[in-house]
Amino acid sequence: QVQLVESGGGLVQPGGSLRLSCAASGFTFNNYAMTWYRQAPGKEREFVAGISYLGGRLYYIDSVKGRFAISRDNAKNVLYLQMNSLKADDTAVYYCAKEAEKIFGRTEYWGQGTQVTVSS
């Protein structure tokens, strides 16, 4: 079955950096687009970034453009999210997700999430 296991979250000061990882198994990783979502306390889950099956297409929400970078290693079945210049507003549980096709647009599986807290 599909398994998505996130890691790399934690507590970081404003302006700091974190790299999230997502180890994927149970499906042919390089056949599917992958995405990152986040959910802040009291808010709905929101899409953050997406990457197509071979990494040729990337998409970010405006609030993270220029600060976050999504990437993937298809040889290792791992998805990454490099987060720089973190702000308090980035505090959330971050979820790795598998899309239904090669290009993002229909999410079908989520991981269990990893907490990111940005605070001084």
PDB file of C-alpha atoms in Angstrom:
ATOM      1  CA  GLN A   1       0.000   0.000   0.000  1.00  0.00           C
ATOM      2  CA  VAL A   2       1.016   3.619  -0.429  1.00  0.00           C
ATOM      3  CA  GLN A   3       3.146   4.935   2.405  1.00  0.00           C
ATOM      4  CA  LEU A   4       4.421   8.482   2.766  1.00  0.00           C
ATOM      5  CA  VAL A   5       6.599   9.224   5.785  1.00  0.00           C
ATOM      6  CA  GLU A   6       7.657  12.808   6.452  1.00  0.00           C
ATOM      7  CA  SER A   7      10.621  13.867   8.550  1.00  0.00           C
ATOM      8  CA  GLY A   8      12.712  16.949   9.201  1.00  0.00           C
ATOM      9  CA  GLY A   9      10.264  19.152  11.032  1.00  0.00           C
ATOM     10  CA  GLY A  10      11.066  20.957  14.246  1.00  0.00           C
ATOM     11  CA  LEU A  11      11.430  24.276  16.000  1.00  0.00           C
ATOM     12  CA  VAL A  12      13.340  26.998  14.177  1.00  0.00           C
ATOM     13  CA  GLN A  13      13.820  30.719  14.715  1.00  0.00           C
ATOM     14  CA  PRO A  14      12.434  33.259  12.243  1.00  0.00           C
ATOM     15  CA  GLY A  15      14.792  33.567   9.301  1.00  0.00           C
ATOM     16  CA  GLY A  16      16.043  30.031   9.747  1.00  0.00           C
ATOM     17  CA  SER A  17      15.888  27.032   7.453  1.00  0.00           C
ATOM     18  CA  LEU A  18      14.605  23.478   7.500  1.00  0.00           C
ATOM     19  CA  ARG A  19      14.557  20.689   4.951  1.00  0.00           C
ATOM     20  CA  LEU A  20      11.634  18.312   5.015  1.00  0.00           C
ATOM     21  CA  SER A  21      11.899  14.846   3.517  1.00  0.00           C
ATOM     22  CA  CYS A  22       9.215  12.379   2.500  1.00  0.00           C
ATOM     23  CA  ALA A  23      10.089   8.730   2.001  1.00  0.00           C
ATOM     24  CA  ALA A  24       7.639   7.119  -0.409  1.00  0.00           C
ATOM     25  CA  SER A  25       6.863   3.440  -0.904  1.00  0.00           C
ATOM     26  CA  GLY A  26       4.146   1.159  -2.230  1.00  0.00           C
ATOM     27  CA  PHE A  27       3.943   2.714  -5.685  1.00  0.00           C
ATOM     28  CA  THR A  28       6.140   3.593  -8.666  1.00  0.00           C
ATOM     29  CA  PHE A  29       7.417   6.928  -7.393  1.00  0.00           C
ATOM     30  CA  ASN A  30       8.698   8.313 -10.706  1.00  0.00           C
ATOM     31  CA  ASN A  31       5.279   7.867 -12.342  1.00  0.00           C
ATOM     32  CA  TYR A  32       3.479  10.423 -10.198  1.00  0.00           C
ATOM     33  CA  ALA A  33       3.560  14.076  -9.353  1.00  0.00           C
ATOM     34  CA  MET A  34       4.065  14.891  -5.694  1.00  0.00           C
ATOM     35  CA  THR A  35       3.004  17.794  -3.543  1.00  0.00           C
ATOM     36  CA  TRP A  36       3.429  19.402  -0.139  1.00  0.00           C
ATOM     37  CA  TYR A  37       0.511  20.730   1.871  1.00  0.00           C
ATOM     38  CA  ARG A  38       0.348  22.417   5.262  1.00  0.00           C
ATOM     39  CA  GLN A  39      -2.241  23.032   7.926  1.00  0.00           C
ATOM     40  CA  ALA A  40      -1.885  25.752  10.519  1.00  0.00           C
ATOM     41  CA  PRO A  41      -3.867  25.684  13.777  1.00  0.00           C
ATOM     42  CA  GLY A  42      -7.462  26.685  13.174  1.00  0.00           C
ATOM     43  CA  LYS A  43      -7.017  26.833   9.419  1.00  0.00           C
ATOM     44  CA  GLU A  44      -7.805  24.569   6.506  1.00  0.00           C
ATOM     45  CA  ARG A  45      -5.115  22.474   4.864  1.00  0.00           C
ATOM     46  CA  GLU A  46      -3.535  24.353   1.976  1.00  0.00           C
ATOM     47  CA  PHE A  47      -1.441  23.384  -1.003  1.00  0.00           C
ATOM     48  CA  VAL A  48       2.134  24.674  -0.733  1.00  0.00           C
ATOM     49  CA  ALA A  49       4.177  23.290  -3.632  1.00  0.00           C
ATOM     50  CA  GLY A  50       4.041  20.679  -6.368  1.00  0.00           C
ATOM     51  CA  ILE A  51       6.462  18.868  -8.640  1.00  0.00           C
ATOM     52  CA  SER A  52       5.732  16.815 -11.725  1.00  0.00           C
ATOM     53  CA  TYR A  53       6.801  13.183 -12.070  1.00  0.00           C
ATOM     54  CA  LEU A  54      10.260  13.927 -13.499  1.00  0.00           C
ATOM     55  CA  GLY A  55      10.695  17.251 -11.766  1.00  0.00           C
ATOM     56  CA  GLY A  56      10.347  19.374 -14.855  1.00  0.00           C
ATOM     57  CA  ARG A  57       7.361  21.375 -13.622  1.00  0.00           C
ATOM     58  CA  LEU A  58       7.237  23.138 -10.291  1.00  0.00           C
ATOM     59  CA  TYR A  59       4.496  25.177  -8.677  1.00  0.00           C
ATOM     60  CA  TYR A  60       4.413  27.250  -5.479  1.00  0.00           C
ATOM     61  CA  ILE A  61       1.860  29.335  -3.711  1.00  0.00           C
ATOM     62  CA  ASP A  62       2.737  33.016  -3.732  1.00  0.00           C
ATOM     63  CA  SER A  63       3.539  33.201  -0.029  1.00  0.00           C
ATOM     64  CA  VAL A  64       6.475  30.759  -0.323  1.00  0.00           C
ATOM     65  CA  LYS A  65       7.874  31.685  -3.743  1.00  0.00           C
ATOM     66  CA  GLY A  66      11.561  32.521  -3.521  1.00  0.00           C
ATOM     67  CA  ARG A  67      11.845  30.946  -0.066  1.00  0.00           C
ATOM     68  CA  PHE A  68      10.826  27.297  -0.515  1.00  0.00           C
ATOM     69  CA  ALA A  69      12.116  24.789  -3.043  1.00  0.00           C
ATOM     70  CA  ILE A  70      10.507  21.458  -3.828  1.00  0.00           C
ATOM     71  CA  SER A  71      12.606  18.684  -5.321  1.00  0.00           C
ATOM     72  CA  ARG A  72      12.634  14.932  -5.704  1.00  0.00           C
ATOM     73  CA  ASP A  73      15.124  12.095  -5.984  1.00  0.00           C
ATOM     74  CA  ASN A  74      13.481   9.420  -8.104  1.00  0.00           C
ATOM     75  CA  ALA A  75      16.361   7.021  -7.552  1.00  0.00           C
ATOM     76  CA  LYS A  76      15.762   7.112  -3.792  1.00  0.00           C
ATOM     77  CA  ASN A  77      11.954   7.608  -3.833  1.00  0.00           C
ATOM     78  CA  VAL A  78      12.256  10.731  -1.710  1.00  0.00           C
ATOM     79  CA  LEU A  79      10.512  14.092  -1.938  1.00  0.00           C
ATOM     80  CA  TYR A  80      12.033  17.212  -0.370  1.00  0.00           C
ATOM     81  CA  LEU A  81      10.976  20.671   0.658  1.00  0.00           C
ATOM     82  CA  GLN A  82      13.780  23.112   1.394  1.00  0.00           C
ATOM     83  CA  MET A  83      12.406  25.976   3.444  1.00  0.00           C
ATOM     84  CA  ASN A  84      14.462  29.142   3.890  1.00  0.00           C
ATOM     85  CA  SER A  85      13.776  32.529   5.465  1.00  0.00           C
ATOM     86  CA  LEU A  86      11.082  30.964   7.589  1.00  0.00           C
ATOM     87  CA  LYS A  87       8.408  33.161   9.122  1.00  0.00           C
ATOM     88  CA  ALA A  88       6.014  32.674  12.007  1.00  0.00           C
ATOM     89  CA  ASP A  89       3.205  32.325   9.443  1.00  0.00           C
ATOM     90  CA  ASP A  90       4.902  29.184   8.125  1.00  0.00           C
ATOM     91  CA  THR A  91       4.142  27.396  11.386  1.00  0.00           C
ATOM     92  CA  ALA A  92       2.005  24.378  10.496  1.00  0.00           C
ATOM     93  CA  VAL A  93       1.900  20.648  10.113  1.00  0.00           C
ATOM     94  CA  TYR A  94       3.410  19.860   6.728  1.00  0.00           C
ATOM     95  CA  TYR A  95       2.110  16.928   4.705  1.00  0.00           C
ATOM     96  CA  CYS A  96       3.643  15.098   1.801  1.00  0.00           C
ATOM     97  CA  ALA A  97       1.105  13.972  -0.775  1.00  0.00           C
ATOM     98  CA  LYS A  98       0.895  11.746  -3.824  1.00  0.00           C
ATOM     99  CA  GLU A  99      -0.961  12.935  -6.881  1.00  0.00           C
ATOM    100  CA  ALA A 100      -3.111  10.698  -9.060  1.00  0.00           C
ATOM    101  CA  GLU A 101      -1.230  11.502 -12.280  1.00  0.00           C
ATOM    102  CA  LYS A 102       2.133  12.644 -13.643  1.00  0.00           C
ATOM    103  CA  ILE A 103       1.116  16.292 -13.304  1.00  0.00           C
ATOM    104  CA  PHE A 104      -0.327  17.690 -10.034  1.00  0.00           C
ATOM    105  CA  GLY A 105      -4.018  18.429  -9.860  1.00  0.00           C
ATOM    106  CA  ARG A 106      -5.665  15.572  -8.023  1.00  0.00           C
ATOM    107  CA  THR A 107      -4.253  14.507  -4.673  1.00  0.00           C
ATOM    108  CA  GLU A 108      -5.078  10.996  -3.529  1.00  0.00           C
ATOM    109  CA  TYR A 109      -2.816  10.170  -0.569  1.00  0.00           C
ATOM    110  CA  TRP A 110      -1.307  12.133   2.301  1.00  0.00           C
ATOM    111  CA  GLY A 111       1.358  11.269   4.830  1.00  0.00           C
ATOM    112  CA  GLN A 112       0.911  11.684   8.572  1.00  0.00           C
ATOM    113  CA  GLY A 113       2.580  15.082   8.676  1.00  0.00           C
ATOM    114  CA  THR A 114       5.525  16.705  10.416  1.00  0.00           C
ATOM    115  CA  GLN A 115       5.290  19.754  12.659  1.00  0.00           C
ATOM    116  CA  VAL A 116       7.165  22.923  11.740  1.00  0.00           C
ATOM    117  CA  THR A 117       7.209  25.670  14.359  1.00  0.00           C
ATOM    118  CA  VAL A 118       8.798  29.026  13.636  1.00  0.00           C
ATOM    119  CA  SER A 119       9.295  30.985  16.825  1.00  0.00           C
ATOM    120  CA  SER A 120      11.900  32.939  18.703  1.00  0.00           C
TER     121      SER A 120
END
